[in-house]
CSV table of C-alpha atoms in Angstrom, one decimal:
chain,number,residue,atom,x,y,z
A,1,UNK,CA,81.0,113.2,114.8
A,2,UNK,CA,79.6,112.0,112.1
A,3,UNK,CA,79.6,108.1,112.1
A,4,UNK,CA,80.8,105.8,109.9
A,5,UNK,CA,78.7,102.5,108.7
A,6,UNK,CA,81.0,100.2,107.4
A,7,UNK,CA,80.6,96.5,105.3
A,8,UNK,CA,83.0,93.8,104.8
A,9,UNK,CA,83.3,92.0,102.0
A,10,UNK,CA,85.7,89.1,102.6
A,11,UNK,CA,86.7,87.9,106.1
A,12,UNK,CA,89.8,86.0,105.2
A,13,UNK,CA,93.6,85.6,106.9
A,14,UNK,CA,93.5,89.7,106.2
A,15,UNK,CA,90.9,90.8,107.2
A,16,UNK,CA,91.0,91.3,110.8
A,17,UNK,CA,93.7,93.4,110.5
A,18,UNK,CA,91.2,95.9,108.7
A,19,UNK,CA,88.2,95.0,111.4
A,20,UNK,CA,89.9,95.4,114.6
A,21,UNK,CA,90.8,98.7,113.5
A,22,UNK,CA,87.4,99.7,112.4
A,23,UNK,CA,86.7,98.7,116.3
A,24,UNK,CA,89.7,101.1,117.0
A,25,UNK,CA,88.4,104.3,115.1
A,26,UNK,CA,85.5,105.8,116.9
A,27,UNK,CA,83.7,107.1,113.8
A,28,UNK,CA,83.4,103.8,112.1
A,29,UNK,CA,81.2,101.2,112.9
A,30,UNK,CA,81.1,97.3,111.6
A,31,UNK,CA,76.8,96.8,110.2
A,32,UNK,CA,78.0,94.0,108.2
A,33,UNK,CA,79.7,91.4,107.0
A,34,UNK,CA,79.6,89.5,103.3
A,35,UNK,CA,82.0,86.1,102.7
A,36,UNK,CA,80.9,82.6,100.6
A,37,UNK,CA,82.8,80.2,103.4
A,38,UNK,CA,80.2,81.3,106.2
A,39,UNK,CA,82.1,79.4,108.4
A,40,UNK,CA,84.2,82.3,108.6
A,41,UNK,CA,81.4,84.6,108.0
A,42,UNK,CA,80.4,83.2,111.3
A,43,UNK,CA,83.7,83.2,113.5
A,44,UNK,CA,84.4,86.6,112.6
A,45,UNK,CA,80.4,87.9,113.0
A,46,UNK,CA,81.8,86.3,117.0
A,47,UNK,CA,84.4,87.6,117.8
A,48,UNK,CA,83.0,91.7,116.8
A,49,UNK,CA,79.6,91.3,117.9
A,50,UNK,CA,78.1,91.9,113.9
A,51,UNK,CA,75.0,91.3,114.1
A,52,UNK,CA,73.5,87.6,112.7
A,53,UNK,CA,70.3,89.2,111.1
A,54,UNK,CA,73.4,91.2,109.1
A,55,UNK,CA,75.8,88.3,107.8
A,56,UNK,CA,75.3,88.3,104.0
A,57,UNK,CA,77.0,84.9,101.0
A,58,UNK,CA,76.2,88.0,98.7
A,59,UNK,CA,77.5,90.9,97.9
A,60,UNK,CA,74.0,92.4,95.9
A,61,UNK,CA,72.5,91.7,98.8
A,62,UNK,CA,73.9,92.5,101.2
A,63,UNK,CA,74.0,96.0,99.1
A,64,UNK,CA,70.8,96.4,99.1
A,65,UNK,CA,70.1,94.7,102.9
A,66,UNK,CA,72.3,96.5,105.0
A,67,UNK,CA,72.3,100.4,106.6
A,68,UNK,CA,76.5,100.7,105.1
A,69,UNK,CA,78.7,104.3,103.6
A,70,UNK,CA,81.9,101.7,102.4
A,71,UNK,CA,82.5,98.6,101.2
A,72,UNK,CA,85.9,97.7,102.9
A,73,UNK,CA,87.1,94.8,99.9
A,74,UNK,CA,88.9,92.8,101.2
A,75,UNK,CA,89.1,89.7,99.1
A,76,UNK,CA,91.4,89.0,96.2
A,77,UNK,CA,92.4,91.3,92.6
A,78,UNK,CA,90.6,89.1,89.9
A,79,UNK,CA,87.1,89.4,92.8
A,80,UNK,CA,87.9,93.7,92.8
A,81,UNK,CA,86.2,94.7,89.5
A,82,UNK,CA,82.9,93.4,89.7
A,83,UNK,CA,82.6,94.5,93.4
A,84,UNK,CA,83.2,97.7,92.5
A,85,UNK,CA,81.1,97.5,89.5
A,86,UNK,CA,78.9,97.3,92.7
A,87,UNK,CA,79.1,99.2,95.1
A,88,UNK,CA,80.0,101.9,93.0
A,89,UNK,CA,76.5,101.7,91.5
A,90,UNK,CA,75.1,101.8,95.3
A,91,UNK,CA,75.9,104.4,95.7
A,92,UNK,CA,79.7,102.8,98.3
A,93,UNK,CA,82.3,105.1,99.0
A,94,UNK,CA,85.0,102.1,99.1
A,95,UNK,CA,87.9,101.3,100.5
A,96,UNK,CA,90.1,97.9,98.6
A,97,UNK,CA,92.4,95.9,99.5
A,98,UNK,CA,96.3,95.6,97.8
A,99,UNK,CA,97.0,94.2,94.6
A,100,UNK,CA,94.0,96.8,92.8
A,101,UNK,CA,94.0,94.8,90.0
A,102,UNK,CA,94.9,91.6,87.4
A,103,UNK,CA,95.6,94.1,85.4
A,104,UNK,CA,96.3,98.0,84.0
A,105,UNK,CA,93.3,97.9,81.9
A,106,UNK,CA,91.4,96.6,85.5
A,107,UNK,CA,92.2,98.8,87.5
A,108,UNK,CA,91.8,102.1,85.0
A,109,UNK,CA,88.2,100.5,84.7
A,110,UNK,CA,87.9,101.1,88.1
A,111,UNK,CA,88.6,104.3,88.5
A,112,UNK,CA,86.7,105.7,86.1
A,113,UNK,CA,83.7,103.2,88.0
A,114,UNK,CA,83.9,104.6,90.4
A,115,UNK,CA,83.9,108.7,89.3
A,116,UNK,CA,81.6,108.7,87.1
A,117,UNK,CA,79.2,107.3,90.1
A,118,UNK,CA,80.5,110.1,92.5
A,119,UNK,CA,82.3,108.1,95.1
A,120,UNK,CA,85.3,107.7,96.2
A,121,UNK,CA,87.4,104.6,95.7
A,122,UNK,CA,90.7,104.2,98.0
A,123,UNK,CA,93.3,101.2,97.9
A,124,UNK,CA,94.4,99.7,100.7
A,125,UNK,CA,98.0,100.4,100.3
A,126,UNK,CA,99.5,99.7,105.1
A,127,UNK,CA,103.3,99.6,104.4
A,128,UNK,CA,103.3,103.9,104.3
A,129,UNK,CA,101.9,104.1,106.6
A,130,UNK,CA,104.1,101.3,109.1
A,131,UNK,CA,105.9,102.6,112.2
A,132,UNK,CA,109.3,102.9,110.6
A,133,UNK,CA,108.3,104.9,107.4
A,134,UNK,CA,106.4,107.2,108.4
A,135,UNK,CA,109.3,108.0,110.9
A,136,UNK,CA,112.0,108.1,107.7
A,137,UNK,CA,109.9,110.1,105.6
A,138,UNK,CA,110.0,112.7,108.3
A,139,UNK,CA,113.4,112.6,108.9
A,140,UNK,CA,113.5,113.4,105.1
A,141,UNK,CA,111.3,116.4,105.1
A,142,UNK,CA,112.8,117.8,107.7
A,143,UNK,CA,116.1,117.5,104.2
A,144,UNK,CA,118.4,115.7,107.8
A,145,UNK,CA,119.8,113.9,104.8
A,146,UNK,CA,120.6,115.9,102.9
A,147,UNK,CA,120.6,115.8,98.9
A,148,UNK,CA,119.5,112.6,98.2
A,149,UNK,CA,122.1,110.3,96.4
A,150,UNK,CA,121.0,106.6,96.8
A,151,UNK,CA,118.7,104.2,98.8
A,152,UNK,CA,119.2,99.8,99.1
A,153,UNK,CA,115.8,98.8,100.2
A,154,UNK,CA,116.9,94.3,101.3
A,155,UNK,CA,113.7,92.8,102.4
A,156,UNK,CA,114.6,88.9,103.5
A,157,UNK,CA,112.7,85.9,104.4
A,158,UNK,CA,112.7,81.9,104.3
A,159,UNK,CA,109.3,81.7,103.4
A,160,UNK,CA,108.5,79.5,100.3
A,161,UNK,CA,111.6,76.8,100.8
A,162,UNK,CA,109.2,75.9,103.4
A,163,UNK,CA,106.0,75.8,101.3
A,164,UNK,CA,105.4,71.8,101.2
A,165,UNK,CA,102.4,70.8,100.5
A,166,UNK,CA,102.0,69.0,103.7
A,167,UNK,CA,102.5,72.4,105.4
A,168,UNK,CA,99.6,74.6,106.1
A,169,UNK,CA,100.0,78.0,105.5
A,170,UNK,CA,97.8,81.2,106.0
A,171,UNK,CA,97.3,82.4,101.9
A,172,UNK,CA,97.5,78.8,100.2
A,173,UNK,CA,97.1,80.2,97.0
A,174,UNK,CA,100.2,82.0,97.4
A,175,UNK,CA,101.5,78.7,95.6
A,176,UNK,CA,99.5,78.3,91.9
A,177,UNK,CA,100.0,82.2,92.0
A,178,UNK,CA,101.9,82.8,88.8
A,179,UNK,CA,103.2,86.4,89.5
A,180,UNK,CA,104.2,86.2,93.5
A,181,UNK,CA,106.4,87.9,95.4
A,182,UNK,CA,106.1,91.3,93.6
A,183,UNK,CA,102.9,91.4,92.6
A,184,UNK,CA,102.2,90.6,96.1
A,185,UNK,CA,104.4,92.3,98.5
A,186,UNK,CA,105.6,95.1,95.0
A,187,UNK,CA,102.9,96.6,95.7
A,188,UNK,CA,103.6,97.9,99.4
A,189,UNK,CA,107.0,98.7,98.7
A,190,UNK,CA,106.8,100.1,95.2
A,191,UNK,CA,104.1,102.2,97.2
A,192,UNK,CA,106.1,102.8,100.0
A,193,UNK,CA,108.9,103.8,97.8
A,194,UNK,CA,107.0,105.7,95.6
A,195,UNK,CA,106.0,107.4,99.7
A,196,UNK,CA,109.1,108.3,100.4
A,197,UNK,CA,111.5,109.0,97.0
A,198,UNK,CA,108.6,109.5,94.2
A,199,UNK,CA,108.3,107.6,91.1
A,200,UNK,CA,111.3,107.2,89.5
A,201,UNK,CA,111.6,107.5,85.5
A,202,UNK,CA,112.4,104.0,84.8
A,203,UNK,CA,112.6,100.6,86.9
A,204,UNK,CA,115.5,97.2,85.9
A,205,UNK,CA,114.6,94.4,87.4
A,206,UNK,CA,116.3,90.6,87.1
A,207,UNK,CA,113.4,87.8,88.5
A,208,UNK,CA,113.8,83.6,89.5
A,209,UNK,CA,112.0,81.6,91.6
A,210,UNK,CA,113.5,79.2,94.4
A,211,UNK,CA,111.7,77.0,96.4
A,212,UNK,CA,109.9,73.8,93.8
A,213,UNK,CA,106.8,74.1,96.1
A,214,UNK,CA,105.5,77.4,94.2
A,215,UNK,CA,104.6,78.8,90.6
A,216,UNK,CA,105.3,82.1,90.8
A,217,UNK,CA,108.3,84.2,91.5
A,218,UNK,CA,109.9,84.3,95.1
A,219,UNK,CA,113.3,86.4,94.5
A,220,UNK,CA,114.1,89.6,92.7
A,221,UNK,CA,116.1,92.8,91.9
A,222,UNK,CA,114.6,95.6,91.1
A,223,UNK,CA,117.0,98.6,89.8
A,224,UNK,CA,114.9,102.5,90.3
A,225,UNK,CA,116.4,105.2,88.1
A,226,UNK,CA,115.4,109.7,88.5
A,227,UNK,CA,117.9,112.0,87.0
A,228,UNK,CA,120.0,112.5,89.7
A,229,UNK,CA,119.0,110.4,92.7
A,230,UNK,CA,119.3,105.6,92.2
A,231,UNK,CA,118.1,103.0,93.9
A,232,UNK,CA,118.1,99.2,94.1
A,233,UNK,CA,114.9,97.1,95.6
A,234,UNK,CA,116.2,93.8,97.2
A,235,UNK,CA,113.6,91.1,97.8
A,236,UNK,CA,113.1,87.1,98.6
A,237,UNK,CA,111.3,85.6,100.0
A,238,UNK,CA,113.2,82.1,99.6
A,239,UNK,CA,117.0,83.4,100.7
A,240,UNK,CA,119.0,82.3,104.4
A,241,UNK,CA,121.1,85.9,104.6
A,242,UNK,CA,119.1,87.6,107.4
A,243,UNK,CA,117.6,84.9,110.1
A,244,UNK,CA,118.8,86.5,113.5
A,245,UNK,CA,115.1,85.2,114.5
A,246,UNK,CA,113.4,82.2,114.4
A,247,UNK,CA,111.5,80.5,112.6
A,248,UNK,CA,109.4,78.9,114.2
A,249,UNK,CA,107.1,75.4,114.2
A,250,UNK,CA,103.8,77.4,112.0
A,251,UNK,CA,105.3,77.8,108.2
A,252,UNK,CA,104.1,82.0,107.8
A,253,UNK,CA,105.8,85.0,106.7
A,254,UNK,CA,108.8,86.6,109.3
A,255,UNK,CA,109.1,89.9,106.7
A,256,UNK,CA,112.7,90.8,107.1
A,257,UNK,CA,113.2,94.8,105.9
A,258,UNK,CA,116.2,96.7,106.1
A,259,UNK,CA,116.9,100.2,104.0
A,260,UNK,CA,119.7,102.8,103.9
A,261,UNK,CA,119.9,105.9,102.6
A,262,UNK,CA,122.7,108.1,101.4
A,263,UNK,CA,122.0,111.6,101.8
A,264,UNK,CA,125.1,115.1,101.1
A,265,UNK,CA,124.9,115.9,104.7
A,266,UNK,CA,124.5,111.6,106.0
A,267,UNK,CA,122.7,108.5,105.8
A,268,UNK,CA,119.5,106.8,107.3
A,269,UNK,CA,120.1,103.1,108.2
A,270,UNK,CA,117.1,101.1,109.3
A,271,UNK,CA,117.9,98.0,110.7
A,272,UNK,CA,115.8,94.5,110.9
A,273,UNK,CA,115.4,95.0,114.8
A,274,UNK,CA,114.0,98.4,114.2
A,275,UNK,CA,116.9,100.1,114.9
A,276,UNK,CA,116.8,103.3,112.8
A,277,UNK,CA,119.8,104.9,112.7
A,278,UNK,CA,121.4,108.0,111.1
A,279,UNK,CA,125.7,108.3,109.7
A,280,UNK,CA,128.0,111.4,110.1
A,281,UNK,CA,128.4,113.5,107.1
A,282,UNK,CA,131.9,112.3,107.4
A,283,UNK,CA,131.7,108.7,108.1
A,284,UNK,CA,132.7,108.7,112.1
A,285,UNK,CA,129.8,108.9,113.6
A,286,UNK,CA,126.5,106.5,114.3
A,287,UNK,CA,123.8,107.4,116.6
A,288,UNK,CA,120.3,105.6,116.9
A,289,UNK,CA,117.6,108.3,116.5
A,290,UNK,CA,115.0,105.4,117.3
A,291,UNK,CA,115.5,102.7,119.8
A,292,UNK,CA,113.0,100.6,117.9
A,293,UNK,CA,110.3,100.4,114.9
A,294,UNK,CA,108.3,98.3,114.0
A,295,UNK,CA,106.8,96.5,111.5
A,296,UNK,CA,102.9,97.7,113.8
A,297,UNK,CA,100.7,95.7,110.5
A,298,UNK,CA,97.7,96.5,113.5
A,299,UNK,CA,97.7,100.7,114.1
A,300,UNK,CA,98.8,101.3,110.2
A,301,UNK,CA,95.2,99.9,109.3
A,302,UNK,CA,94.6,102.3,112.2
A,303,UNK,CA,96.1,105.0,110.8
A,304,UNK,CA,95.2,104.3,107.3
A,305,UNK,CA,91.8,103.6,108.1
A,306,UNK,CA,91.6,106.5,110.3
A,307,UNK,CA,92.6,108.8,107.2
A,308,UNK,CA,90.5,107.9,104.4
A,309,UNK,CA,87.1,108.6,106.5
A,310,UNK,CA,89.5,111.9,106.8
A,311,UNK,CA,89.3,112.0,103.9
A,312,UNK,CA,85.3,111.1,103.8
A,313,UNK,CA,84.9,114.0,105.5
A,314,UNK,CA,86.6,117.0,104.5
A,315,UNK,CA,87.0,116.3,100.6
A,316,UNK,CA,90.5,115.8,101.2
A,317,UNK,CA,92.3,113.3,97.6
A,318,UNK,CA,94.2,110.2,100.1
A,319,UNK,CA,97.3,109.3,99.8
A,320,UNK,CA,96.2,106.2,97.8
A,321,UNK,CA,94.1,107.0,95.8
A,322,UNK,CA,92.5,104.4,92.9
A,323,UNK,CA,94.2,107.0,90.2
A,324,UNK,CA,96.8,107.3,92.1
A,325,UNK,CA,97.7,102.8,92.0
A,326,UNK,CA,97.6,102.4,88.7
A,327,UNK,CA,101.5,103.7,89.0
A,328,UNK,CA,102.0,102.5,91.0
A,329,UNK,CA,101.1,98.8,89.7
A,330,UNK,CA,102.4,100.5,86.9
A,331,UNK,CA,105.4,99.2,88.3
A,332,UNK,CA,104.8,96.1,89.9
A,333,UNK,CA,103.9,95.1,86.3
A,334,UNK,CA,106.9,96.7,85.2
A,335,UNK,CA,109.2,94.0,86.9
A,336,UNK,CA,107.6,91.5,84.5
A,337,UNK,CA,108.2,93.0,81.1
A,338,UNK,CA,111.1,93.6,82.4
A,339,UNK,CA,113.1,90.9,83.4
A,340,UNK,CA,111.5,89.2,80.5
A,341,UNK,CA,112.6,92.0,77.9
A,342,UNK,CA,115.8,92.7,79.9
A,343,UNK,CA,115.9,96.0,78.8
A,344,UNK,CA,114.7,99.2,81.3
A,345,UNK,CA,111.1,99.6,81.4
A,346,UNK,CA,109.7,103.1,81.5
A,347,UNK,CA,107.6,104.1,84.4
A,348,UNK,CA,108.1,107.9,84.7
A,349,UNK,CA,106.8,110.8,87.1
A,350,UNK,CA,109.2,113.3,89.2
A,351,UNK,CA,111.7,113.4,90.3
A,352,UNK,CA,113.1,113.0,94.1
């Protein structure tokens, strides 16, 4: 069994999910960590058993000195292009955190650089690997719903109105992001939407900022159209519509997801509780196919990172190749273009 040696750059809040997953995969070994923040770097090294001799504040030094096969990039999108350039030049395969890039042009450049260097590049999109969406995908593929007609995806949270200046946030940079909800989370939602339904041909968006504590948007509705299928994403970090659990004393995300898919033979309903049900064709009967599912981020990263290694070993395409993520990013940026122009934006792709 080949054991892949991993170097992680970026030891912030979400890196814990990556590191826990690598530690859980027999074919992976965490060899080196890199971060400019020494306190954070040493804390993660202690937690995950990485030798002090394999800690770096310089990414180029880590690439030169550490015995690694793979670079796991868990940093902000504005750093990705430079990091990909360095890693590709060193012949390292790469897993790159979403959002992939601040622009389509930067994303295209990273894809080109990796291809020319002969290294593999996958975008870290864990949402499609979450338990409920994996189950829903199997139901769709089994033909249980018949021909799909429409989908309604609702994401609710009451997060941004609690981001007062004195509040301690897990990701405080959210306050200053000029593009917030659909840049930060849209990458997840649109990748999952494409995973379930294929790429829409067009989208239309309306967005709004509600919280006074942020710069970007925190609410919006996006309609996505195909030839014979349509759907919408209704997303907000500033709504009280579905507070079915305590928010807690800390200020952090409490993501509540709902999804309804109508088909010719049945309707599927995913509840915020984690239940997933089917409604019969005549509408007279509803039964549970899963009493509980979870937004199991820890486990989803194990599935995702295992898939990355399996594809490196076999040569198969990644589910979220860097080149494929260009389409997801076009939907993310399409939201802002459509909202600014008040008109639909063409995406193009396969029908559902």
